[in-house]
Amino acid sequence: MEEYPRNVMELEKQFATEEACKAYLFRLRWPDGFVCPRCPAHGNWKATRDRLVCCQCQHQTTVTAGTIFHDTHKPLTMWFRAVWHVTSRKHGASAVRLQQELGLGSYSTAWTWLHQLRRAMIRPSRDRLQGTVEVNETFWGSEEHGVIGRQKGHKALLAVAVEITGKKIGRIRMKQIPDASRETLHVNSSRR
């Protein structure tokens, strides 16, 4: 059964309380019941401050331990709204918009949350690009006075690999690189 809310009304209904958010995280982490992260024992008892204690080795953990929510001082309901905001926007999310929608006190908090969520959405073992792949480099940064042509200055140099699928562009990978030499581009394209 899919539990992901399809619209903001379902989000607010499904994740209205901290308890509902914690129960959802518990089901995601331990769909077949609690398994201790330290030993393979099943079963736990609850302690104060939402700690789960292993029945066998007494190891203590929480549903947020080891996640982006670990040690947060903001409610999970707010974090879940942030997740919804970032994942449901067709054209991406901005820190300013996240700050406005969640009523966060500082832009810095919104920016940090946005980047934590973006990092969490990257699969470390993501599939390699397939078929025809075009690789190019580009500079990223604002115009610099006194820098002419392809001089780097203070700009970041990025390698961009694009998967070509018929007449469409497929998946894209980007990475900052030290130089635009053939060796650097070939090494980075082989890791695509």
Coordinates of N, CA and C in Angstrom, one line a residue:
M1 N 0.8 -1.2 0.0 CA 0.0 0.0 0.0 C 0.9 1.2 0.0
E2 N 0.6 2.1 -0.9 CA 1.4 3.4 -1.0 C 0.9 4.4 0.0
E3 N 1.8 4.9 0.8 CA 1.4 5.8 1.9 C 1.8 7.3 1.5
Y4 N 2.3 7.5 0.4 CA 2.8 8.8 0.0 C 1.5 9.7 -0.3
P5 N 1.4 10.8 0.4 CA 0.2 11.7 0.1 C 0.3 12.3 -1.3
R6 N -0.9 12.3 -2.0 CA -0.9 12.8 -3.4 C -1.1 14.3 -3.4
N7 N -1.6 14.9 -2.4 CA -1.8 16.4 -2.4 C -1.6 16.9 -1.0
V8 N -1.6 18.2 -0.9 CA -1.3 18.9 0.4 C -2.4 18.6 1.5
M9 N -3.6 18.4 1.1 CA -4.6 18.0 2.0 C -4.4 16.7 2.6
E10 N -4.0 15.7 1.8 CA -3.6 14.4 2.3 C -2.4 14.4 3.2
L11 N -1.4 15.3 2.9 CA -0.2 15.5 3.7 C -0.6 15.9 5.1
E12 N -1.4 17.0 5.1 CA -1.8 17.6 6.4 C -2.7 16.6 7.2
K13 N -3.5 15.8 6.6 CA -4.3 14.8 7.3 C -3.4 13.6 7.8
Q14 N -2.6 13.1 6.9 CA -1.8 11.9 7.3 C -0.7 12.2 8.3
F15 N -0.1 13.4 8.2 CA 1.1 13.8 9.1 C 0.7 15.0 9.9
A16 N -0.4 15.0 10.6 CA -0.9 16.1 11.4 C -0.2 16.2 12.8
T17 N 0.4 15.0 13.2 CA 1.0 15.0 14.6 C 2.4 14.4 14.5
E18 N 3.1 14.7 15.6 CA 4.5 14.1 15.7 C 4.4 12.6 15.8
E19 N 3.4 12.1 16.5 CA 3.2 10.7 16.6 C 3.0 10.0 15.3
A20 N 2.2 10.6 14.4 CA 2.0 10.1 13.1 C 3.2 10.0 12.2
C21 N 4.0 11.1 12.3 CA 5.3 11.2 11.6 C 6.3 10.1 12.1
K22 N 6.4 9.9 13.4 CA 7.3 8.9 14.0 C 6.8 7.5 13.6
A23 N 5.5 7.3 13.6 CA 5.0 6.0 13.2 C 5.3 5.7 11.8
Y24 N 5.2 6.7 10.9 CA 5.6 6.5 9.5 C 7.0 6.1 9.4
L25 N 7.9 6.9 10.1 CA 9.4 6.6 10.0 C 9.7 5.2 10.5
F26 N 8.9 4.8 11.6 CA 9.1 3.4 12.1 C 8.8 2.4 11.1
R27 N 7.7 2.6 10.4 CA 7.3 1.6 9.4 C 8.3 1.6 8.2
L28 N 8.8 2.7 7.8 CA 9.8 2.7 6.8 C 11.1 2.0 7.2
R29 N 11.6 2.3 8.4 CA 12.9 1.7 8.9 C 12.7 0.2 9.2
W30 N 11.6 -0.2 9.8 CA 11.4 -1.5 10.3 C 10.1 -2.1 9.8
P31 N 9.9 -2.3 8.5 CA 8.6 -2.8 8.0 C 8.1 -4.1 8.6
D32 N 9.1 -4.9 9.0 CA 8.7 -6.2 9.7 C 8.8 -6.2 11.2
G33 N 8.8 -5.0 11.8 CA 9.0 -4.9 13.2 C 10.5 -4.5 13.5
F34 N 10.6 -4.0 14.7 CA 11.9 -3.5 15.2 C 13.0 -4.6 15.1
V35 N 14.2 -4.2 14.5 CA 15.4 -5.0 14.5 C 16.5 -4.1 15.0
C36 N 17.2 -4.5 16.0 CA 18.3 -3.7 16.6 C 19.4 -3.4 15.6
P37 N 19.8 -2.2 15.5 CA 20.9 -1.8 14.6 C 22.2 -2.4 15.0
R38 N 22.4 -2.7 16.3 CA 23.6 -3.2 16.8 C 23.7 -4.8 16.7
C39 N 22.7 -5.4 17.2 CA 22.6 -6.9 17.1 C 21.4 -7.3 16.3
P40 N 21.3 -8.5 15.8 CA 20.2 -8.9 15.0 C 18.9 -9.2 15.7
A41 N 18.8 -8.8 17.0 CA 17.6 -9.2 17.8 C 16.4 -8.4 17.4
H42 N 15.3 -9.1 17.5 CA 14.0 -8.4 17.2 C 13.4 -8.1 18.6
G43 N 12.6 -7.0 18.6 CA 11.9 -6.7 19.8 C 12.5 -5.5 20.6
N44 N 11.7 -4.7 21.1 CA 12.2 -3.5 21.8 C 11.2 -3.1 22.9
W45 N 11.6 -2.3 23.8 CA 10.7 -1.6 24.7 C 10.9 -0.1 24.6
K46 N 9.9 0.7 24.9 CA 10.1 2.1 24.8 C 10.5 2.8 26.1
A47 N 11.4 3.7 26.0 CA 11.9 4.4 27.1 C 11.5 5.9 27.0
T48 N 12.0 6.7 27.9 CA 11.7 8.1 27.8 C 12.3 8.8 26.6
R49 N 11.8 10.0 26.2 CA 12.3 10.7 25.0 C 12.3 9.9 23.7
D50 N 11.3 9.1 23.6 CA 11.1 8.4 22.3 C 12.2 7.4 22.0
R51 N 12.9 7.0 23.0 CA 14.0 6.0 22.7 C 13.4 4.6 22.6
L52 N 14.0 3.8 21.7 CA 13.7 2.4 21.6 C 14.8 1.6 22.1
V53 N 14.6 0.7 23.0 CA 15.7 -0.1 23.7 C 15.6 -1.5 23.2
C54 N 16.7 -2.1 22.7 CA 16.7 -3.5 22.3 C 16.5 -4.4 23.5
C55 N 15.6 -5.4 23.3 CA 15.3 -6.3 24.4 C 16.5 -7.2 24.7
Q56 N 17.4 -7.4 23.8 CA 18.6 -8.3 24.1 C 19.8 -7.6 24.5
C57 N 20.3 -6.6 23.8 CA 21.6 -5.9 24.1 C 21.4 -4.6 24.8
Q58 N 20.2 -4.1 25.0 CA 19.9 -2.9 25.6 C 20.3 -1.6 24.8
H59 N 20.7 -1.8 23.6 CA 21.1 -0.6 22.7 C 19.9 0.3 22.6
Q60 N 20.2 1.6 22.7 CA 19.1 2.6 22.6 C 19.2 3.3 21.2
T61 N 18.1 3.5 20.6 CA 18.0 4.2 19.3 C 16.7 4.9 19.2
T62 N 16.5 5.7 18.2 CA 15.2 6.4 17.9 C 14.9 6.2 16.4
V63 N 13.7 6.5 16.1 CA 13.3 6.4 14.6 C 14.1 7.4 13.8
T64 N 14.6 8.5 14.4 CA 15.3 9.5 13.6 C 16.8 9.3 13.6
A65 N 17.3 8.4 14.5 CA 18.8 8.2 14.6 C 19.4 7.9 13.2
G66 N 20.4 8.6 12.8 CA 21.1 8.3 11.5 C 20.3 8.8 10.3
T67 N 19.3 9.6 10.5 CA 18.6 10.2 9.4 C 18.9 11.7 9.4
I68 N 18.3 12.4 8.4 CA 18.4 13.9 8.3 C 17.7 14.5 9.4
F69 N 16.8 13.8 10.1 CA 16.0 14.4 11.2 C 16.7 14.2 12.5
H70 N 17.8 13.6 12.6 CA 18.5 13.3 13.8 C 18.9 14.6 14.5
D71 N 18.7 14.7 15.8 CA 19.0 15.9 16.6 C 18.4 17.2 16.1
T72 N 17.3 17.1 15.4 CA 16.6 18.3 15.0 C 15.9 19.0 16.1
H73 N 15.7 20.3 16.1 CA 15.0 21.0 17.2 C 13.6 21.4 16.6
K74 N 13.4 21.1 15.4 CA 12.1 21.5 14.8 C 11.2 20.2 14.7
P75 N 9.9 20.4 14.8 CA 9.0 19.3 14.7 C 9.0 18.5 13.4
L76 N 8.8 17.2 13.5 CA 8.8 16.4 12.3 C 7.7 16.8 11.3
T77 N 6.6 17.3 11.9 CA 5.5 17.7 11.0 C 6.0 18.8 10.0
M78 N 6.9 19.7 10.6 CA 7.5 20.8 9.7 C 8.5 20.2 8.7
W79 N 9.3 19.2 9.1 CA 10.2 18.5 8.2 C 9.4 17.8 7.1
F80 N 8.3 17.1 7.5 CA 7.6 16.4 6.5 C 7.0 17.4 5.4
R81 N 6.5 18.6 5.9 CA 6.1 19.6 5.0 C 7.2 20.0 4.0
A82 N 8.4 20.1 4.6 CA 9.6 20.5 3.8 C 9.8 19.5 2.7
V83 N 9.8 18.2 3.1 CA 10.0 17.1 2.2 C 8.9 17.2 1.1
W84 N 7.7 17.4 1.5 CA 6.6 17.5 0.5 C 6.9 18.6 -0.5
H85 N 7.3 19.8 0.0 CA 7.6 21.0 -0.8 C 8.7 20.7 -1.8
V86 N 9.7 20.0 -1.4 CA 10.9 19.8 -2.2 C 10.6 18.7 -3.3
T87 N 9.9 17.7 -2.9 CA 9.6 16.6 -3.9 C 8.4 16.8 -4.8
S88 N 7.5 17.7 -4.4 CA 6.3 17.8 -5.3 C 6.4 19.0 -6.2
R89 N 7.4 19.8 -6.2 CA 7.5 20.9 -7.1 C 8.1 20.5 -8.4
K90 N 7.4 20.8 -9.5 CA 7.8 20.4 -10.8 C 9.1 21.1 -11.3
H91 N 9.3 22.3 -10.9 CA 10.4 23.1 -11.3 C 11.4 23.3 -10.2
G92 N 11.4 22.5 -9.2 CA 12.4 22.6 -8.1 C 11.9 23.5 -7.0
A93 N 12.7 23.5 -6.0 CA 12.4 24.3 -4.8 C 13.5 25.3 -4.5
S94 N 13.2 26.4 -3.9 CA 14.2 27.4 -3.5 C 14.1 27.5 -2.0
A95 N 15.3 28.0 -1.4 CA 15.3 28.2 0.0 C 14.4 29.3 0.4
V96 N 14.3 30.3 -0.4 CA 13.4 31.5 -0.1 C 12.0 31.0 0.0
R97 N 11.6 30.2 -1.0 CA 10.2 29.7 -1.0 C 9.9 28.7 0.2
L98 N 10.9 27.9 0.5 CA 10.8 27.0 1.6 C 10.7 27.8 2.9
Q99 N 11.5 28.8 3.1 CA 11.4 29.7 4.3 C 10.0 30.3 4.4
Q100 N 9.4 30.8 3.3 CA 8.1 31.4 3.3 C 7.0 30.4 3.6
E101 N 7.0 29.3 3.0 CA 6.0 28.3 3.2 C 6.0 27.7 4.5
L102 N 7.1 27.5 5.1 CA 7.2 26.8 6.5 C 7.2 27.9 7.6
G103 N 7.4 29.1 7.3 CA 7.5 30.1 8.3 C 8.8 30.0 9.1
L104 N 9.9 29.6 8.5 CA 11.1 29.5 9.2 C 11.7 30.9 9.5
G105 N 12.3 31.0 10.6 CA 12.8 32.4 11.0 C 14.0 32.9 10.2
S106 N 14.8 32.0 9.6 CA 16.0 32.4 8.9 C 16.1 31.7 7.6
Y107 N 16.7 32.5 6.7 CA 17.0 31.9 5.3 C 18.0 30.8 5.5
S108 N 19.0 31.0 6.4 CA 20.0 30.0 6.6 C 19.5 28.6 7.0
T109 N 18.5 28.6 7.8 CA 17.8 27.3 8.2 C 17.2 26.7 6.9
A110 N 16.5 27.5 6.2 CA 15.8 27.0 5.0 C 16.8 26.4 4.0
W111 N 17.9 27.2 3.8 CA 19.0 26.8 2.9 C 19.6 25.4 3.3
T112 N 19.9 25.3 4.6 CA 20.5 24.1 5.2 C 19.5 22.9 5.0
W113 N 18.2 23.1 5.3 CA 17.3 22.0 5.1 C 17.2 21.6 3.7
L114 N 17.1 22.6 2.8 CA 17.0 22.3 1.3 C 18.2 21.4 0.9
H115 N 19.4 21.8 1.3 CA 20.5 21.0 0.9 C 20.6 19.6 1.5
Q116 N 20.1 19.5 2.8 CA 20.1 18.2 3.4 C 19.1 17.3 2.7
L117 N 18.0 17.9 2.3 CA 17.0 17.1 1.5 C 17.5 16.7 0.2
R118 N 18.2 17.6 -0.5 CA 18.7 17.3 -1.8 C 19.8 16.2 -1.7
R119 N 20.6 16.2 -0.7 CA 21.6 15.2 -0.5 C 21.0 13.9 -0.2
A120 N 19.9 13.9 0.6 CA 19.2 12.7 0.9 C 18.5 12.0 -0.3
M121 N 18.2 12.8 -1.3 CA 17.5 12.2 -2.4 C 18.4 11.6 -3.5
I122 N 19.7 11.7 -3.3 CA 20.7 11.1 -4.2 C 21.0 9.7 -3.8
R123 N 20.8 8.8 -4.7 CA 21.1 7.4 -4.4 C 22.6 7.2 -4.7
P124 N 23.3 6.8 -3.7 CA 24.8 6.6 -3.9 C 25.1 5.5 -4.9
S125 N 24.3 4.6 -5.1 CA 24.5 3.5 -6.1 C 23.6 3.7 -7.3
R126 N 23.4 4.9 -7.7 CA 22.6 5.2 -8.8 C 23.1 4.6 -10.1
D127 N 22.2 4.2 -11.0 CA 22.6 3.6 -12.2 C 23.5 4.4 -13.1
R128 N 24.4 3.8 -13.8 CA 25.3 4.5 -14.8 C 24.5 4.9 -16.0
L129 N 24.9 6.0 -16.6 CA 24.2 6.5 -17.8 C 24.5 5.4 -18.9
Q130 N 23.5 5.3 -19.8 CA 23.5 4.2 -20.8 C 23.5 4.8 -22.2
G131 N 23.9 4.0 -23.2 CA 23.8 4.4 -24.6 C 24.7 5.5 -24.9
T132 N 24.2 6.4 -25.7 CA 25.0 7.6 -26.2 C 25.0 8.6 -25.1
V133 N 26.3 9.0 -24.6 CA 26.4 10.0 -23.6 C 27.3 11.1 -24.1
E134 N 26.8 12.3 -24.0 CA 27.6 13.5 -24.4 C 28.2 14.1 -23.1
V135 N 29.5 14.5 -23.2 CA 30.2 15.1 -22.1 C 30.7 16.4 -22.5
N136 N 30.5 17.4 -21.7 CA 31.1 18.8 -22.0 C 31.4 19.4 -20.7
E137 N 32.1 20.6 -20.8 CA 32.4 21.3 -19.6 C 31.9 22.7 -19.7
T138 N 31.7 23.3 -18.5 CA 31.2 24.7 -18.5 C 31.7 25.4 -17.2
F139 N 31.7 26.7 -17.3 CA 32.1 27.5 -16.1 C 30.8 27.9 -15.4
W140 N 30.9 28.0 -14.0 CA 29.8 28.4 -13.2 C 30.2 29.5 -12.4
G141 N 29.6 30.7 -12.5 CA 29.9 31.8 -11.7 C 29.5 33.1 -12.4
S142 N 29.6 34.2 -11.7 CA 29.3 35.5 -12.3 C 30.4 36.1 -13.1
E143 N 30.1 37.1 -13.9 CA 31.2 37.7 -14.8 C 32.3 38.3 -13.9
E144 N 33.5 38.1 -14.3 CA 34.6 38.6 -13.6 C 35.4 39.6 -14.4
H145 N 35.7 40.7 -13.9 CA 36.5 41.8 -14.6 C 37.9 41.3 -14.7
G146 N 38.5 41.5 -15.9 CA 39.9 41.2 -16.2 C 40.1 39.7 -16.6
V147 N 39.0 38.9 -16.6 CA 39.1 37.5 -17.0 C 38.6 37.4 -18.4
I148 N 39.5 36.9 -19.3 CA 39.2 37.0 -20.8 C 39.0 35.5 -21.3
G149 N 38.0 35.3 -22.2 CA 37.9 34.0 -22.8 C 37.6 32.9 -21.9
R150 N 38.4 31.8 -22.0 CA 38.2 30.6 -21.2 C 39.1 30.6 -20.0
Q151 N 39.6 31.7 -19.5 CA 40.3 31.7 -18.3 C 39.3 31.5 -17.1
K152 N 39.8 30.7 -16.1 CA 38.9 30.2 -15.1 C 38.6 31.3 -14.0
G153 N 39.6 32.1 -13.6 CA 39.3 33.1 -12.6 C 38.9 32.4 -11.3
H154 N 37.8 32.9 -10.7 CA 37.2 32.3 -9.5 C 36.0 31.4 -9.8
K155 N 35.7 31.2 -11.0 CA 34.5 30.4 -11.4 C 34.8 28.9 -11.1
A156 N 33.7 28.2 -10.9 CA 33.8 26.7 -10.8 C 33.8 26.1 -12.2
L157 N 34.6 25.1 -12.4 CA 34.5 24.4 -13.7 C 33.8 23.1 -13.5
L158 N 32.7 22.9 -14.3 CA 31.9 21.7 -14.1 C 31.9 20.8 -15.4
A159 N 31.9 19.5 -15.2 CA 31.8 18.5 -16.3 C 30.3 18.1 -16.2
V160 N 29.7 18.1 -17.4 CA 28.3 17.7 -17.5 C 28.2 16.5 -18.5
A161 N 27.6 15.4 -18.0 CA 27.4 14.3 -18.9 C 25.9 14.1 -19.1
V162 N 25.4 14.0 -20.3 CA 24.0 13.9 -20.7 C 23.7 12.6 -21.4
E163 N 22.7 11.9 -21.0 CA 22.3 10.6 -21.7 C 21.3 11.0 -22.8
I164 N 21.7 10.6 -24.0 CA 20.8 10.9 -25.2 C 19.9 9.7 -25.4
T165 N 18.6 9.9 -25.4 CA 17.7 8.8 -25.7 C 16.8 9.2 -26.8
G166 N 17.2 8.8 -28.0 CA 16.4 9.2 -29.2 C 16.5 10.7 -29.4
K167 N 15.4 11.4 -29.5 CA 15.4 12.9 -29.7 C 15.4 13.6 -28.4
K168 N 15.4 12.9 -27.3 CA 15.2 13.5 -26.0 C 16.5 13.4 -25.2
I169 N 16.6 14.3 -24.2 CA 17.7 14.2 -23.2 C 17.2 13.4 -22.1
G170 N 18.1 12.4 -21.7 CA 17.8 11.6 -20.5 C 18.3 12.1 -19.2
R171 N 18.9 11.2 -18.5 CA 19.5 11.6 -17.2 C 20.7 12.4 -17.3
I172 N 21.0 13.2 -16.3 CA 22.2 14.1 -16.4 C 23.0 13.9 -15.1
R173 N 24.3 14.0 -15.3 CA 25.3 14.0 -14.1 C 26.2 15.2 -14.2
M174 N 26.4 15.9 -13.1 CA 27.4 17.0 -13.1 C 28.3 16.8 -11.9
K175 N 29.6 17.3 -12.1 CA 30.6 17.2 -11.1 C 31.6 18.4 -11.3
Q176 N 32.0 19.0 -10.2 CA 33.1 20.0 -10.3 C 34.4 19.3 -10.6
I177 N 35.2 19.9 -11.6 CA 36.4 19.3 -12.0 C 37.6 20.3 -11.9
P178 N 38.8 19.9 -11.7 CA 39.9 20.8 -11.6 C 40.3 21.5 -12.9
D179 N 40.2 20.8 -14.0 CA 40.6 21.4 -15.3 C 39.8 20.7 -16.4
A180 N 39.9 21.3 -17.6 CA 39.1 20.8 -18.7 C 40.0 19.9 -19.7
S181 N 41.0 19.3 -19.2 CA 41.9 18.5 -20.0 C 41.1 17.2 -20.4
R182 N 41.6 16.7 -21.5 CA 41.0 15.4 -22.0 C 41.0 14.3 -21.0
E183 N 42.1 14.2 -20.3 CA 42.3 13.2 -19.3 C 41.2 13.3 -18.2
T184 N 41.0 14.5 -17.7 CA 40.0 14.8 -16.6 C 38.6 14.4 -17.1
L185 N 38.3 14.9 -18.3 CA 36.9 14.6 -18.9 C 36.7 13.1 -19.1
H186 N 37.7 12.4 -19.6 CA 37.6 11.0 -19.8 C 37.4 10.2 -18.5
V187 N 38.2 10.6 -17.5 CA 38.1 9.9 -16.2 C 36.7 10.1 -15.6
N188 N 36.2 11.3 -15.7 CA 34.9 11.6 -15.1 C 33.8 11.0 -15.9
S189 N 33.9 10.9 -17.2 CA 32.9 10.3 -18.0 C 32.8 8.8 -17.9
S190 N 34.0 8.2 -17.6 CA 34.0 6.8 -17.4 C 33.3 6.4 -16.0
R191 N 33.2 7.3 -15.1 CA 32.5 7.0 -13.8 C 31.1 7.4 -13.8
R192 N 30.6 7.8 -14.9 CA 29.2 8.3 -15.1 C 28.2 7.3 -14.6

